[in-house]
Short mmCIF file of C-alpha atoms in Angstrom, two decimals:
data_model
loop_
_atom_site.label_atom_id
_atom_site.label_comp_id
_atom_site.label_asym_id
_atom_site.label_seq_id
_atom_site.Cartn_x
_atom_site.Cartn_y
_atom_site.Cartn_z
CA MET A 1 0.04 0.05 0.06
CA THR A 2 1.21 3.50 -0.96
CA ARG A 3 1.60 5.83 1.98
CA THR A 4 2.76 9.37 2.39
CA LEU A 5 6.29 9.04 3.64
CA ILE A 6 8.15 12.25 4.81
CA ASP A 7 11.66 12.23 6.11
CA GLY A 8 11.13 14.93 8.74
CA HIS A 9 14.87 14.90 9.94
CA TYR A 10 17.59 15.20 7.20
CA HIS A 11 20.96 17.06 7.14
CA LEU A 12 22.72 18.37 4.15
CA GLY A 13 25.96 17.13 5.67
CA ARG A 14 27.31 15.33 8.72
CA THR A 15 27.08 17.35 11.83
CA SER A 16 30.86 17.16 12.45
CA LYS A 17 31.78 18.07 8.93
CA THR A 18 31.58 21.16 6.73
CA THR A 19 28.50 21.20 4.67
CA ARG A 20 29.32 21.91 0.99
CA TYR A 21 27.37 22.91 -2.15
CA GLU A 22 27.47 19.36 -3.48
CA ASN A 23 25.28 18.11 -0.57
CA VAL A 24 22.18 19.96 -1.91
CA GLU A 25 22.68 18.22 -5.28
CA ASP A 26 22.36 14.99 -3.46
CA LEU A 27 19.04 15.80 -1.81
CA SER A 28 16.67 15.67 -4.72
CA LEU A 29 18.07 12.54 -5.94
CA TYR A 30 17.71 11.09 -2.44
CA ARG A 31 14.10 12.16 -2.22
CA GLN A 32 13.17 10.55 -5.44
CA GLU A 33 15.02 7.37 -5.00
CA ALA A 34 13.75 6.90 -1.50
CA GLY A 35 10.12 7.44 -2.64
CA LEU A 36 9.65 10.30 -0.23
CA GLU A 37 6.83 12.74 -0.58
CA ALA A 38 8.93 15.37 1.26
CA VAL A 39 12.12 16.05 3.19
CA CYS A 40 12.74 18.39 5.95
CA VAL A 41 16.29 19.81 6.06
CA HIS A 42 17.67 20.78 9.58
CA SER A 43 20.37 23.37 9.74
CA ILE A 44 22.71 23.55 12.67
CA VAL A 45 24.66 26.80 12.67
CA GLN A 46 25.77 27.91 16.13
CA TRP A 47 29.29 29.75 16.06
CA GLU A 48 31.38 27.54 13.88
CA THR A 49 32.56 28.76 10.51
CA LYS A 50 32.11 25.27 8.92
CA ASN A 51 28.28 25.66 9.42
CA LEU A 52 27.77 28.94 7.63
CA LEU A 53 26.66 27.40 4.36
CA ARG A 54 23.81 25.43 6.04
CA ASN A 55 21.01 28.01 6.02
CA PRO A 56 21.77 29.18 2.51
CA LEU A 57 21.97 25.74 1.13
CA ALA A 58 18.69 24.77 2.89
CA ILE A 59 16.81 27.68 1.19
CA LEU A 60 18.49 26.80 -2.11
CA ALA A 61 17.12 23.21 -1.60
CA LYS A 62 13.54 24.41 -1.17
CA ILE A 63 14.07 26.46 -4.48
CA MET A 64 15.45 23.67 -6.46
CA ASP A 65 12.84 21.01 -5.47
CA PRO A 66 9.74 23.19 -4.86
CA GLY A 67 6.94 22.05 -2.73
CA ARG A 68 8.92 18.96 -1.58
CA ILE A 69 11.51 20.46 0.71
CA TYR A 70 10.93 21.82 4.17
CA ALA A 71 13.80 23.63 5.93
CA PHE A 72 14.39 24.42 9.58
CA GLY A 73 16.81 27.16 10.04
CA GLY A 74 19.50 27.47 12.76
CA VAL A 75 20.42 30.78 14.41
CA THR A 76 23.96 31.90 14.76
CA TYR A 77 25.53 32.11 18.16
CA PRO A 78 28.22 34.57 19.57
CA GLN A 79 31.66 33.03 19.98
CA PRO A 80 31.65 30.83 23.20
CA ASP A 81 33.72 33.51 25.08
CA ARG A 82 30.94 35.96 24.65
CA GLN A 83 27.90 33.55 25.28
CA TRP A 84 26.77 35.28 28.42
CA GLU A 85 26.28 38.62 26.73
CA PRO A 86 22.94 39.61 25.22
CA PHE A 87 22.52 38.46 21.66
CA ASP A 88 19.76 38.83 19.03
CA TYR A 89 18.43 35.27 18.79
CA LEU A 90 14.86 36.61 18.39
CA GLY A 91 15.70 38.92 15.50
CA GLN A 92 17.45 36.03 13.60
CA ALA A 93 14.54 33.71 14.13
CA GLU A 94 12.01 36.34 12.84
CA ASN A 95 14.07 36.80 9.84
CA LEU A 96 14.54 33.20 9.00
CA ILE A 97 10.75 32.57 9.19
CA SER A 98 10.11 35.68 6.99
CA ILE A 99 12.72 34.38 4.52
CA GLY A 100 10.68 31.06 4.06
CA PHE A 101 12.11 28.75 6.56
CA ASP A 102 9.42 26.43 7.95
CA GLY A 103 10.62 26.10 11.57
CA ILE A 104 13.67 26.54 13.74
CA LYS A 105 16.46 23.94 14.75
CA ILE A 106 18.06 24.02 18.09
CA LEU A 107 20.94 21.79 19.23
CA ASN A 108 21.60 20.93 22.96
CA LYS A 109 24.24 18.32 22.37
CA PRO A 110 26.69 17.41 25.14
CA LEU A 111 29.55 17.48 22.65
CA TYR A 112 29.42 21.31 22.73
CA LYS A 113 28.94 21.80 26.44
CA GLY A 114 32.63 22.06 26.97
CA GLU A 115 32.48 25.47 25.24
CA TRP A 116 28.85 26.40 25.36
CA ARG A 117 27.73 26.36 29.08
CA ILE A 118 24.91 28.82 29.09
CA PRO A 119 21.63 27.03 29.62
CA TYR A 120 18.64 27.65 27.27
CA TYR A 121 16.54 28.83 30.15
CA HIS A 122 18.74 31.80 30.76
CA ARG A 123 17.16 35.14 30.27
CA ASN A 124 19.23 35.78 27.15
CA PHE A 125 16.80 33.25 25.39
CA ASP A 126 13.67 34.51 26.80
CA ALA A 127 12.52 36.81 23.87
CA PHE A 128 13.63 34.08 21.47
CA PHE A 129 11.54 31.29 23.07
CA GLY A 130 8.65 33.65 23.94
CA TRP A 131 8.24 34.47 20.37
CA LEU A 132 8.39 30.92 19.07
CA GLU A 133 5.83 29.97 21.63
CA LYS A 134 3.51 32.92 20.75
CA GLU A 135 3.63 32.32 17.05
CA GLN A 136 3.60 28.50 17.36
CA ILE A 137 6.69 28.07 15.16
CA PRO A 138 7.62 24.48 14.73
CA VAL A 139 10.93 23.91 16.77
CA MET A 140 13.13 20.73 16.36
CA PHE A 141 15.07 20.65 19.71
CA HIS A 142 17.89 17.92 19.92
CA ILE A 143 18.32 17.56 23.65
CA GLY A 144 20.99 15.25 25.15
CA ASP A 145 22.39 11.99 23.81
CA PRO A 146 22.06 8.19 24.64
CA LYS A 147 23.14 7.45 28.32
CA GLU A 148 25.76 5.05 26.96
CA PHE A 149 27.85 7.92 25.81
CA TRP A 150 28.60 8.77 29.50
CA ASP A 151 29.71 5.03 30.21
CA ILE A 152 33.28 4.07 29.14
CA ASN A 153 32.05 0.32 29.39
CA ARG A 154 29.08 0.66 27.35
CA ILE A 155 29.87 3.38 24.70
CA PRO A 156 30.14 1.88 21.21
CA LYS A 157 33.64 2.12 19.70
CA ARG A 158 32.68 4.12 16.65
CA ILE A 159 30.94 6.61 18.92
CA TYR A 160 34.08 6.83 21.15
CA ASP A 161 36.21 7.29 17.88
CA PHE A 162 33.95 10.16 17.09
CA GLY A 163 35.08 11.95 20.26
CA TRP A 164 31.56 11.56 21.71
CA TYR A 165 32.51 10.10 25.01
CA TYR A 166 31.46 12.63 27.73
CA GLY A 167 32.78 10.90 30.88
CA GLU A 168 32.86 13.20 33.83
CA LYS A 169 34.24 16.42 32.17
CA LEU A 170 30.92 17.42 30.66
CA PRO A 171 27.38 17.82 32.26
CA SER A 172 25.59 14.67 33.22
CA TYR A 173 22.99 12.79 31.29
CA GLU A 174 20.37 13.91 33.75
CA SER A 175 21.34 17.50 33.62
CA PHE A 176 19.88 17.88 30.02
CA TYR A 177 16.33 16.63 31.39
CA GLU A 178 16.61 19.14 34.18
CA GLU A 179 17.40 21.90 31.68
CA THR A 180 14.46 20.94 29.51
CA GLU A 181 11.98 21.02 32.36
CA LYS A 182 13.09 24.55 33.23
CA ILE A 183 12.64 25.65 29.62
CA LEU A 184 9.21 24.26 29.64
CA GLU A 185 8.37 25.74 32.83
CA LYS A 186 8.96 29.08 31.35
CA PHE A 187 7.39 28.26 27.88
CA PRO A 188 5.06 25.39 28.25
CA GLY A 189 3.30 26.05 24.83
CA LEU A 190 6.37 25.65 22.64
CA ASN A 191 5.47 23.83 19.43
CA MET A 192 8.42 21.45 19.85
CA THR A 193 9.51 18.10 18.66
CA ILE A 194 12.37 16.27 20.35
CA PRO A 195 14.15 13.90 18.19
CA HIS A 196 15.66 10.41 18.88
CA PHE A 197 12.72 9.53 21.30
CA TYR A 198 14.26 12.00 23.74
CA PHE A 199 16.89 9.28 24.31
CA LEU A 200 14.35 7.41 26.52
CA SER A 201 13.63 4.34 24.41
CA ASP A 202 14.80 2.17 27.25
CA ASP A 203 12.39 4.04 29.76
CA LEU A 204 9.07 4.27 28.11
CA LYS A 205 7.47 4.77 31.63
CA ARG A 206 9.45 7.92 32.01
CA LEU A 207 8.88 9.26 28.56
CA LYS A 208 5.07 8.72 29.10
CA VAL A 209 5.23 10.77 32.15
CA PHE A 210 7.08 13.50 30.43
CA LEU A 211 4.69 13.66 27.39
CA ASP A 212 1.63 13.53 29.57
CA ARG A 213 3.10 16.62 31.59
CA HIS A 214 3.92 18.39 28.27
CA PRO A 215 1.08 17.83 25.91
CA ASN A 216 2.53 20.22 23.23
CA VAL A 217 5.67 18.30 22.78
CA LYS A 218 6.23 15.63 20.06
CA ILE A 219 9.03 13.14 19.55
CA ASP A 220 10.48 11.64 16.41
CA ILE A 221 11.84 8.06 15.76
CA THR A 222 15.08 9.22 13.98
CA PRO A 223 17.28 6.35 15.06
CA GLY A 224 19.99 6.63 17.58
CA GLY A 225 22.36 3.52 17.71
CA GLU A 226 20.34 2.08 20.74
CA MET A 227 16.71 2.92 19.96
CA TYR A 228 15.30 0.11 17.92
CA PHE A 229 17.24 -2.54 19.88
CA ASN A 230 15.47 -1.07 23.10
CA PHE A 231 12.09 -1.34 21.39
CA SER A 232 12.72 -4.97 20.40
CA VAL A 233 13.56 -5.99 23.87
CA CYS A 234 10.17 -4.69 25.35
CA GLN A 235 8.10 -5.33 22.14
CA ASP A 236 4.70 -5.40 23.64
CA ALA A 237 5.28 -2.26 25.79
CA ALA A 238 6.84 -0.47 22.82
CA ARG A 239 3.91 -1.34 20.66
CA GLY A 240 1.50 -0.13 23.30
CA PHE A 241 3.34 3.03 23.69
CA PHE A 242 3.35 3.81 19.82
CA LEU A 243 -0.32 3.20 19.69
CA GLU A 244 -1.14 5.42 22.61
CA TYR A 245 1.21 8.27 21.40
CA GLN A 246 0.61 7.67 17.46
CA ASP A 247 -0.53 11.29 17.17
CA ARG A 248 2.82 12.66 18.51
CA ILE A 249 5.53 10.42 16.85
CA LEU A 250 7.19 11.60 13.65
CA PHE A 251 9.26 9.84 11.04
CA GLY A 252 12.83 10.95 10.50
CA THR A 253 16.15 9.39 9.54
CA ASP A 254 19.17 11.59 10.24
CA ASN A 255 20.20 10.75 6.65
CA TYR A 256 22.68 13.23 5.00
CA GLY A 257 24.47 13.90 1.61
CA GLY A 258 27.72 12.53 0.62
CA ASN A 259 30.88 14.19 1.86
CA GLU A 260 34.66 13.61 1.97
CA ASP A 261 34.17 10.44 3.81
CA SER A 262 31.93 8.77 1.22
CA GLY A 263 30.39 9.40 -2.08
CA SER A 264 26.98 10.69 -2.75
CA LYS A 265 25.70 7.42 -4.27
CA GLU A 266 26.96 5.35 -1.36
CA GLU A 267 25.18 7.74 1.17
CA ARG A 268 22.03 7.68 -0.84
CA LEU A 269 21.95 3.89 -0.92
CA ASN A 270 22.69 3.73 2.88
CA GLY A 271 20.01 6.14 3.51
CA ILE A 272 17.47 4.18 1.53
CA LYS A 273 18.43 1.11 3.27
CA LYS A 274 17.84 2.67 6.66
CA ILE A 275 14.48 3.89 5.65
CA GLN A 276 13.49 0.23 4.66
CA GLU A 277 14.87 -1.15 7.81
CA MET A 278 12.74 1.40 9.90
CA LYS A 279 9.58 0.67 7.93
CA ASP A 280 10.18 -3.08 8.24
CA PHE A 281 10.39 -2.78 12.08
CA LEU A 282 7.27 -0.62 12.36
CA GLU A 283 5.24 -2.79 9.88
CA GLN A 284 6.31 -6.36 10.76
CA GLU A 285 6.51 -8.57 13.64
CA LYS A 286 10.07 -9.52 12.74
CA SER A 287 12.64 -7.49 11.03
CA VAL A 288 16.42 -6.85 10.72
CA PHE A 289 18.00 -3.57 11.73
CA GLN A 290 21.79 -2.86 11.22
CA GLY A 291 22.34 -6.52 10.65
CA VAL A 292 20.47 -7.68 13.93
CA SER A 293 17.24 -9.59 14.03
CA LEU A 294 14.64 -7.74 15.97
CA ARG A 295 11.07 -8.14 16.97
CA GLY A 296 9.06 -5.47 15.23
CA LEU A 297 5.96 -3.54 16.22
CA SER A 298 3.46 -4.66 13.51
CA LEU A 299 1.63 -1.35 13.80
CA PRO A 300 -1.84 -0.88 12.15
CA GLU A 301 -2.42 1.21 9.08
CA SER A 302 -3.95 4.10 10.87
CA ALA A 303 -0.90 4.38 13.18
CA LEU A 304 1.63 4.06 10.39
CA ASN A 305 -0.13 6.89 8.33
CA ARG A 306 0.18 9.24 11.28
CA ILE A 307 3.73 8.42 11.85
CA TYR A 308 4.85 8.38 8.37
CA GLY A 309 3.47 11.66 7.24
CA ASP A 310 0.32 12.98 8.77
CA ASN A 311 1.78 14.14 12.19
CA PHE A 312 4.59 16.02 10.35
CA ILE A 313 2.06 17.88 8.08
CA ARG A 314 -0.14 18.80 11.12
CA TRP A 315 3.08 20.15 12.79
CA ALA A 316 4.86 21.94 10.09
CA GLY A 317 2.32 22.60 7.35
CA GLU A 318 0.62 20.90 4.50
CA ARG A 319 3.09 22.42 2.08
CA PRO A 320 6.54 24.07 2.56
CA LYS A 321 6.55 27.80 2.91
CA PRO A 322 7.50 29.73 -0.26
CA VAL A 323 10.87 31.49 -0.39
CA ARG A 324 11.14 35.24 -0.48
CA TYR A 325 14.02 35.66 -2.96
CA THR A 326 15.06 39.18 -2.01
CA GLU A 327 15.26 38.38 1.66
CA ALA A 328 17.06 35.18 0.82
CA GLU A 329 19.71 36.69 -1.19
CA LYS A 330 20.31 39.21 1.52
CA MET A 331 20.85 36.51 4.10
CA MET A 332 23.21 34.60 1.80
CA ARG A 333 25.23 37.74 1.16
CA GLU A 334 25.43 38.41 5.00
CA TYR A 335 26.59 34.87 5.60
CA ARG A 336 29.15 35.13 2.83
CA LYS A 337 30.49 38.31 4.28
CA LEU A 338 30.77 36.75 7.62
CA ALA A 339 32.74 33.68 6.19
CA GLY A 340 34.99 36.06 4.41
CA GLU A 341 35.95 37.93 7.53
CA ARG A 342 37.23 34.57 9.03
CA GLN A 343 40.52 32.94 8.10
CA ASP A 344 38.72 29.49 8.11
CA GLY A 345 35.95 30.72 6.05
CA GLN A 346 37.85 31.42 2.79
CA GLU A 347 37.24 28.05 1.46
CA LEU A 348 33.53 28.47 1.59
CA LEU A 349 33.47 31.59 -0.57
CA GLY A 350 33.30 29.60 -3.81
CA ASP A 351 30.23 27.64 -2.65
CA PHE A 352 28.54 30.92 -1.64
CA ASP A 353 29.08 32.31 -5.08
CA ARG A 354 27.62 29.02 -6.68
CA ILE A 355 24.58 29.36 -4.37
CA LEU A 356 24.03 33.00 -5.41
CA GLU A 357 24.40 32.12 -9.00
CA GLN A 358 21.72 29.48 -8.67
CA LEU A 359 19.57 31.81 -6.85
CA LYS A 360 19.67 34.27 -9.67
CA LYS A 361 18.81 31.72 -12.25
CA ARG A 362 15.97 30.36 -10.37
CA ARG A 363 14.72 33.84 -9.53
CA GLU A 364 14.77 34.74 -13.32
CA THR A 365 12.97 31.63 -14.19
CA TRP A 366 10.39 32.28 -11.42
CA GLU A 367 9.87 35.96 -12.43
#
C-alpha cells in the first residue's frame, strides 16, 4: 500500500563536517530514489564557521525542489567567550521565518557543552523562546544523547572514535532533562519536537510521564544507535506506547548527503536502506535492523499513516513555505561576508558564489 512518507529529519552534511554545495545536489536524488513525498532539512549553525553554508543551502534546496523540501533554520551564536552577553536570537529567528524557513532547529548536544555552558533557560533566550511559543513556530530541539555515551564500558567504539565520550568532564546525562524542564516551565506552549525519542527508548514509563506533563511536545523516531534494539527488547510495551502516542510520533532518519568520507551514491543507498529497515520494524513482527534480527511492532495502518506523514504535516504545514527571494539573497550575502571575515571561511566563498548564481537563475525563471 502506498503511504505518504516524509523524512522529517535530514541534514545536508554530517554534523561534524563542513556542509558543501554538493550536498544540496544529492538531496533531490535522495528524495526521489527513496520514494519520499517530502524531506525536511535541519540546519545547525551556532558559532562555527564550517556551518555557515547550511542555512543558505537549505533555502536553495527548497527552491531547487519546490513543494517537496521543508527547511528548519538555525540561528548563529556568539563566540563561546561571549556567550553570556545579550545576543539577538529573536531577530534572527524572525528573519529566518520571514525568508521562508518552515521552523527553527536548536541543538543542545553534550559535545558542545565544553565550550557552550549557558543554559537555554537563561534570560538571554527568553525573547527568542517567547516569540516561538507565541507564534507557534515548529521547533526541532535536539536534547542530550544516549546514556551510554557517558559510560566508558558501554559506549560503542565508533561513537568513542567520533569523540563523543562525555565521561565526567561534561554535564551529566540527567542535567539535560533538568534543563528541558526549566525551559518548559517558562514556555509550556512551545510547538516542539524532540528527536531520537528523547533518548528514553529504554525508559518508556519515564517518557510517558514527560509527554503527559507536556502535551504540546512531540518526539521523532530518528534512529539513535540504541533505539530500535531497546524497542525490540520490550516489544509489547513499545507497541502499546506507539499506539497510545501515535499522534505525537514523527518519522525521520538523520540521513545526509555525501561528503569527503563517502560518495553521494553510497550515502543515498545507505539512507534508503535505513528507511526500509525502519519501515520493516514498524510494519512487521520480525525485522532486521543494522544486521541484527529484531522483534518489530507490526503497527496498524492508521498509526503508520500518522507516523509516516500526517503528524509532520499537522506540525509543519501541508506544504513548505514559499521562499522570499530578495530576503534570501540578503541573508546569503550576509553569511558570505561573515565567512569572508574569518580565516577558516575562505574555502567556503566559492560555494557561496555558486549558491548566489543558482539563486539568480531560479529567480529569473520564477519571475
